[in-house]
Short mmCIF file of C-alpha atoms in Angstrom, two decimals:
data_model
loop_
_atom_site.label_atom_id
_atom_site.label_comp_id
_atom_site.label_asym_id
_atom_site.label_seq_id
_atom_site.Cartn_x
_atom_site.Cartn_y
_atom_site.Cartn_z
CA MET A 1 86.13 80.94 91.59
CA LYS A 2 82.87 79.14 92.33
CA PRO A 3 83.24 78.83 96.15
CA TYR A 4 84.03 82.55 96.45
CA LEU A 5 81.03 83.52 94.34
CA GLN A 6 78.77 81.21 96.35
CA LYS A 7 79.94 82.75 99.58
CA LEU A 8 79.28 86.28 98.29
CA MET A 9 75.86 85.26 96.96
CA ALA A 10 75.00 84.15 100.49
CA GLY A 11 75.90 87.63 101.72
CA GLU A 12 79.07 86.47 103.47
CA ASN A 13 82.38 88.32 103.51
CA LEU A 14 85.57 86.90 102.05
CA SER A 15 88.65 86.67 104.24
CA MET A 16 91.78 88.50 103.15
CA ASP A 17 93.36 85.24 101.95
CA GLU A 18 90.21 84.25 100.05
CA MET A 19 90.08 87.62 98.31
CA THR A 20 93.77 87.40 97.41
CA GLU A 21 93.23 83.97 95.86
CA ALA A 22 90.11 85.09 93.97
CA ALA A 23 92.03 88.08 92.60
CA ARG A 24 94.87 85.83 91.48
CA LEU A 25 92.38 83.91 89.37
CA LEU A 26 91.34 87.18 87.72
CA PHE A 27 94.88 88.23 86.88
CA THR A 28 96.05 84.84 85.60
CA GLY A 29 93.06 84.52 83.28
CA GLU A 30 91.82 81.37 85.02
CA ALA A 31 88.53 83.12 85.78
CA SER A 32 86.18 83.90 82.89
CA GLU A 33 84.94 87.40 82.14
CA SER A 34 81.54 86.35 83.50
CA GLU A 35 83.08 85.20 86.77
CA CYS A 36 85.10 88.42 86.99
CA GLY A 37 81.98 90.52 86.46
CA ALA A 38 80.05 88.47 89.01
CA LEU A 39 82.80 88.85 91.63
CA LEU A 40 82.99 92.61 91.22
CA GLY A 41 79.23 93.03 91.13
CA LEU A 42 78.59 90.89 94.21
CA LEU A 43 81.29 92.70 96.19
CA ALA A 44 79.78 96.06 95.31
CA LEU A 45 76.26 94.88 96.13
CA LYS A 46 77.31 93.48 99.51
CA GLY A 47 79.73 96.31 100.31
CA GLU A 48 83.47 95.69 100.38
CA THR A 49 85.21 95.01 103.69
CA ALA A 50 88.71 96.05 104.72
CA ASP A 51 89.89 92.44 104.41
CA GLU A 52 88.54 92.22 100.86
CA VAL A 53 90.15 95.47 99.76
CA ALA A 54 93.47 94.53 101.39
CA GLY A 55 93.30 91.07 99.82
CA LEU A 56 92.90 92.55 96.34
CA VAL A 57 95.75 94.99 96.96
CA ASN A 58 98.03 92.15 98.06
CA ALA A 59 97.27 90.22 94.88
CA ILE A 60 98.03 93.24 92.70
CA ARG A 61 101.26 94.13 94.49
CA GLU A 62 102.60 90.58 94.42
CA ARG A 63 102.33 90.59 90.62
CA SER A 64 104.08 93.94 90.17
CA PRO A 65 107.49 93.65 88.46
CA ALA A 66 108.46 96.90 90.18
CA THR A 67 108.07 95.96 93.84
CA LEU A 68 110.72 97.91 95.73
CA SER A 69 112.07 97.99 99.24
CA VAL A 70 113.63 101.42 99.68
CA PRO A 71 115.78 102.21 102.75
CA GLY A 72 114.27 104.71 105.18
CA SER A 73 110.76 106.01 105.58
CA VAL A 74 108.75 106.45 102.34
CA MET A 75 105.26 107.85 101.82
CA ASP A 76 102.77 108.50 99.02
CA ASN A 77 100.01 111.07 98.64
CA CYS A 78 97.47 109.96 96.11
CA GLY A 79 93.71 110.13 95.66
CA THR A 80 91.28 107.63 94.22
CA GLY A 81 89.96 110.11 91.66
CA GLY A 82 86.35 109.82 90.64
CA ASP A 83 85.15 113.05 92.26
CA GLY A 84 84.41 114.84 88.99
CA SER A 85 85.84 118.08 90.37
CA HIS A 86 88.16 118.82 87.40
CA SER A 87 90.60 120.44 89.81
CA PHE A 88 94.25 121.08 88.95
CA ASN A 89 96.83 118.45 89.94
CA ILE A 90 96.74 119.09 93.68
CA SER A 91 98.34 115.91 95.01
CA THR A 92 101.08 115.92 92.37
CA THR A 93 102.06 119.52 93.14
CA SER A 94 101.82 118.77 96.87
CA ALA A 95 104.12 115.75 96.44
CA PHE A 96 107.01 118.02 95.44
CA VAL A 97 106.31 120.27 98.42
CA ILE A 98 106.30 117.28 100.77
CA ALA A 99 109.56 116.02 99.24
CA GLY A 100 111.04 119.52 99.58
CA ALA A 101 110.32 119.27 103.30
CA GLY A 102 112.70 116.32 103.53
CA ILE A 103 110.28 113.39 103.18
CA THR A 104 110.87 110.64 100.61
CA VAL A 105 107.83 110.40 98.32
CA ALA A 106 107.10 107.52 95.95
CA LYS A 107 104.42 109.28 93.89
CA HIS A 108 102.12 106.71 92.36
CA GLY A 109 99.75 107.90 89.64
CA ASN A 110 98.03 107.51 86.32
CA ARG A 111 96.56 109.43 83.45
CA SER A 112 93.29 111.33 83.77
CA VAL A 113 90.43 109.74 85.72
CA SER A 114 88.08 112.42 87.06
CA SER A 115 90.05 115.50 86.02
CA LYS A 116 91.00 116.57 82.52
CA THR A 117 94.66 115.92 83.27
CA GLY A 118 96.08 113.16 85.46
CA SER A 119 99.42 113.21 87.27
CA ALA A 120 101.09 111.27 84.47
CA ASP A 121 99.74 113.68 81.85
CA VAL A 122 101.03 116.84 83.51
CA LEU A 123 104.43 115.39 84.45
CA GLU A 124 104.92 114.01 80.95
CA TYR A 125 104.08 117.46 79.54
CA LEU A 126 106.75 118.98 81.80
CA GLY A 127 109.31 116.47 80.54
CA VAL A 128 109.33 113.87 83.32
CA SER A 129 109.84 110.32 82.04
CA LEU A 130 107.14 107.74 82.79
CA ASP A 131 109.39 104.83 81.77
CA ASN A 132 111.78 104.43 84.69
CA SER A 133 112.89 100.91 85.55
CA PRO A 134 112.63 99.74 89.16
CA GLU A 135 116.37 100.31 89.52
CA GLU A 136 116.09 103.87 88.15
CA THR A 137 113.15 104.57 90.46
CA ALA A 138 115.15 103.41 93.47
CA GLU A 139 118.05 105.65 92.41
CA LEU A 140 115.74 108.67 92.03
CA LEU A 141 114.24 108.08 95.46
CA ALA A 142 117.72 107.86 96.99
CA GLU A 143 119.15 110.89 95.13
CA ASN A 144 116.12 113.18 94.88
CA GLY A 145 113.70 112.06 97.57
CA ILE A 146 110.87 111.76 95.03
CA ALA A 147 110.13 109.64 91.97
CA PHE A 148 107.02 109.03 89.87
CA LEU A 149 105.67 105.52 89.40
CA TYR A 150 103.32 105.24 86.41
CA ALA A 151 100.59 102.79 87.40
CA PRO A 152 100.19 100.89 84.07
CA HIS A 153 103.93 100.21 83.95
CA VAL A 154 104.17 98.92 87.52
CA HIS A 155 100.91 96.95 87.35
CA PRO A 156 100.70 95.35 83.88
CA GLY A 157 98.47 92.57 85.26
CA MET A 158 95.60 95.03 85.63
CA LYS A 159 95.00 94.78 81.87
CA ALA A 160 93.32 91.43 82.49
CA VAL A 161 90.30 93.08 84.13
CA MET A 162 90.06 96.30 82.13
CA LYS A 163 87.47 95.05 79.63
CA VAL A 164 85.14 93.77 82.35
CA ARG A 165 85.42 97.03 84.30
CA LYS A 166 84.56 99.03 81.19
CA ASP A 167 81.66 96.74 80.32
CA LEU A 168 80.17 97.01 83.83
CA ARG A 169 80.09 100.84 83.65
CA VAL A 170 79.61 101.12 87.42
CA PRO A 171 82.13 101.75 90.23
CA THR A 172 83.67 98.61 91.67
CA ILE A 173 86.30 97.75 94.27
CA PHE A 174 88.93 98.73 91.68
CA ASN A 175 87.81 102.35 91.95
CA LEU A 176 88.98 102.34 95.57
CA ILE A 177 92.34 100.65 95.39
CA GLY A 178 94.54 102.76 93.07
CA PRO A 179 96.37 104.67 95.85
CA LEU A 180 96.86 101.45 97.82
CA THR A 181 98.78 99.53 95.16
CA ASN A 182 102.07 101.45 95.22
CA PRO A 183 104.80 98.81 94.69
CA VAL A 184 107.11 100.61 97.13
CA GLU A 185 106.87 99.57 100.76
CA LEU A 186 105.31 102.63 102.41
CA ASP A 187 105.52 103.62 106.06
CA SER A 188 102.97 106.43 105.82
CA GLN A 189 100.35 107.72 103.43
CA LEU A 190 97.93 110.52 102.65
CA LEU A 191 95.00 109.01 100.79
CA GLY A 192 92.18 111.05 99.29
CA ILE A 193 88.80 109.49 98.56
CA TYR A 194 85.68 110.93 96.95
CA ARG A 195 83.30 108.77 99.00
CA ARG A 196 82.87 110.01 102.55
CA ASP A 197 81.14 106.78 103.58
CA LYS A 198 84.38 104.87 102.85
CA LEU A 199 86.70 106.95 105.05
CA LYS A 200 86.78 104.56 108.01
CA LEU A 201 86.98 101.55 105.67
CA MET A 202 90.08 102.91 103.94
CA GLY A 203 91.66 103.75 107.28
CA SER A 204 91.17 100.13 108.31
CA VAL A 205 92.69 98.93 105.02
CA LEU A 206 95.80 101.05 105.61
CA GLN A 207 95.98 99.48 109.06
CA GLN A 208 95.81 96.01 107.49
CA LEU A 209 98.54 96.93 105.00
CA GLY A 210 100.91 97.90 107.79
CA ARG A 211 101.08 101.68 107.51
CA LYS A 212 102.57 103.18 110.66
CA ARG A 213 100.81 106.51 110.12
CA ALA A 214 98.22 107.67 107.61
CA VAL A 215 95.48 110.16 106.92
CA VAL A 216 92.45 109.43 104.76
CA ILE A 217 90.63 112.56 103.61
CA ASN A 218 87.39 113.53 101.96
CA GLY A 219 87.32 117.24 101.22
CA ALA A 220 84.50 119.76 101.32
CA GLY A 221 82.33 119.17 98.26
CA HIS A 222 83.22 115.46 98.39
CA ILE A 223 86.49 115.83 96.52
CA ASP A 224 89.44 113.48 97.05
CA GLU A 225 91.70 116.28 98.33
CA ALA A 226 91.60 118.75 101.18
CA SER A 227 89.47 121.73 100.14
CA LEU A 228 89.44 125.38 101.18
CA SER A 229 85.68 125.61 100.64
CA GLY A 230 84.55 124.21 104.00
CA ASP A 231 84.79 121.27 106.39
CA ASN A 232 87.18 118.47 105.48
CA HIS A 233 86.60 115.02 106.96
CA LEU A 234 89.69 113.04 107.99
CA VAL A 235 90.48 109.67 109.48
CA VAL A 236 93.89 109.62 111.17
CA LEU A 237 95.81 106.38 111.73
CA GLU A 238 98.25 106.86 114.59
CA ASP A 239 99.69 104.40 117.12
CA GLY A 240 97.46 101.67 115.71
CA ASP A 241 94.25 103.60 116.35
CA LEU A 242 91.83 105.33 113.97
CA LYS A 243 90.50 108.76 114.89
CA GLU A 244 87.93 110.82 112.95
CA ILE A 245 88.37 114.60 112.86
CA THR A 246 86.95 117.55 110.92
CA LEU A 247 89.14 120.40 109.70
CA HIS A 248 87.98 123.78 108.40
CA PRO A 249 90.58 125.90 106.56
CA LYS A 250 90.03 128.84 108.92
CA GLU A 251 91.25 126.64 111.81
CA VAL A 252 94.72 126.61 110.22
CA GLY A 253 94.82 130.20 108.99
CA PHE A 254 93.48 129.97 105.44
CA PRO A 255 90.69 131.96 103.79
CA THR A 256 87.86 130.03 102.14
CA TYR A 257 87.60 129.61 98.38
CA ALA A 258 84.95 127.87 96.31
CA ASN A 259 86.10 124.65 94.65
CA ASP A 260 85.51 126.18 91.21
CA GLU A 261 88.38 128.59 91.96
CA ILE A 262 90.86 125.70 91.71
CA LEU A 263 89.68 124.28 88.40
CA GLY A 264 92.35 122.90 86.12
CA GLY A 265 92.33 122.21 82.40
CA ASP A 266 94.47 120.41 79.85
CA SER A 267 98.08 119.37 80.43
CA GLU A 268 99.46 122.77 79.44
CA ARG A 269 97.08 124.62 81.76
CA ASN A 270 97.79 122.35 84.71
CA ALA A 271 101.52 122.51 84.12
CA LEU A 272 101.33 126.31 84.23
CA ILE A 273 99.41 126.14 87.52
CA MET A 274 101.91 123.71 89.02
CA MET A 275 104.88 125.84 88.01
CA SER A 276 103.22 129.01 89.29
CA VAL A 277 102.72 127.41 92.71
CA LEU A 278 106.26 126.02 92.84
CA ASN A 279 107.61 129.43 91.81
CA GLY A 280 105.84 131.12 94.71
CA ASP A 281 102.72 132.72 93.20
CA GLU A 282 100.05 133.38 95.81
CA GLY A 283 96.32 132.67 95.71
CA PRO A 284 93.90 129.73 95.97
CA PHE A 285 96.15 127.30 94.09
CA ARG A 286 99.08 127.86 96.47
CA ASP A 287 96.88 127.80 99.57
CA THR A 288 95.24 124.54 98.46
CA VAL A 289 98.66 122.96 97.95
CA LEU A 290 99.90 124.22 101.31
CA LEU A 291 96.88 122.70 103.07
CA ASN A 292 97.27 119.34 101.34
CA ALA A 293 101.04 119.23 101.69
CA GLY A 294 100.73 120.23 105.35
CA ILE A 295 98.34 117.36 105.99
CA GLY A 296 100.71 115.05 104.11
CA ILE A 297 103.68 116.11 106.24
CA PHE A 298 101.53 115.52 109.33
CA ALA A 299 100.47 112.11 107.97
CA ASN A 300 104.13 111.19 107.62
CA GLY A 301 104.86 112.19 111.23
CA LYS A 302 107.51 114.80 110.43
CA ALA A 303 105.07 117.34 111.89
CA SER A 304 103.20 116.70 115.13
CA THR A 305 100.27 118.91 114.05
CA ILE A 306 98.70 119.92 110.74
CA GLN A 307 99.56 123.56 111.49
CA GLU A 308 103.23 122.63 111.88
CA GLY A 309 103.01 120.65 108.65
CA ILE A 310 101.69 123.72 106.82
CA GLN A 311 104.63 125.76 108.13
CA LEU A 312 107.08 123.15 106.82
CA ALA A 313 105.23 123.18 103.50
CA GLU A 314 105.60 126.97 103.30
CA ASN A 315 109.33 126.63 103.97
CA SER A 316 109.61 124.01 101.23
CA LEU A 317 107.93 126.30 98.70
CA ASP A 318 109.55 129.58 99.71
CA SER A 319 113.07 128.12 99.84
CA GLY A 320 112.79 126.70 96.31
CA ALA A 321 113.29 123.15 97.62
CA ALA A 322 109.98 121.92 96.17
CA LEU A 323 110.76 123.35 92.72
CA GLY A 324 114.22 121.80 92.88
CA LYS A 325 112.70 118.33 93.29
CA LEU A 326 110.73 118.69 90.05
CA GLU A 327 113.66 120.22 88.18
CA PHE A 328 115.83 117.25 89.19
CA LEU A 329 113.33 114.79 87.67
CA ILE A 330 113.12 116.79 84.45
CA LYS A 331 116.91 116.99 84.15
CA LYS A 332 117.34 113.26 84.78
CA SER A 333 114.68 112.50 82.16
CA GLU A 334 116.48 114.70 79.61
CA GLN A 335 119.76 112.93 80.32
CA SER A 336 118.15 109.51 79.89
CA THR A 337 116.58 110.57 76.60
CA LYS A 338 119.96 111.80 75.24
CA GLN A 339 121.68 108.56 76.29
CA GLY A 340 118.91 106.55 74.62
CA VAL A 341 119.37 108.46 71.36
CA MET A 342 123.15 108.00 71.47
#
């Protein structure tokens, strides 16, 4: 670890390969807790580069026992968390709408970070299993077009750095990389981030990781989702180029709502909100999901514009296709539980 720390202390950037090797030392336990803390602190002080973020992601993904290569085009829509907005589970609800529009979604997620209820919490409450094997996940993606990948199960090596991260009590590079570590090979991605100053950086990282298309978004109020409260800032990766755009909800036909109108709560509350949206109830929750799902469909490339993506999202909801995707996961989980008991 010493040469990497010395380089960072001199204010120099690590190459992607150097960062991958340094991260390997963290995950194998060859680096001490002091060295781990120093690496994370020096990266944060200097400011992480796209190569450094991508290098860490590569090291995490290569250690995942659940790395999957799924036929066809697969995407994810996941935020970094950390925005403190306490919103309902926007990206999780949107994932079912995107899948209902005919896009395969490998939904990567965890328990609560910045909200009261994380994606894993609400799906577990609804009866979706968090314990699928890689083979079961691949089957769900093939049969249903959406599966949930619970981050701690697909990245057990992350436990090696948890104590240091907790002891530091400040954001580090690990607060940026959650949505990037999906063990499924993704073609496209919608990535939400609470830090507007990192939009271009994360776009460059997605470029490095080989995404064909992607959108990185920081919503009005600095949330890690698209918001109906004002201007949303996006970086679009298309044809190898990064383009920055701003999107106001009125430009795509939505009214404005304050962010406190989409507050969530505990698992039961967020499950009720999710089911109300998937069952067709109108209001700020539905409109927020339509905006985010529409951007996700555009990020995938199934829609050539965000407006077209929103129309496909509406069709997914109104036809019952989105709800059907969730019901399939619940049914499969129930069947697995019964077989396990038998």
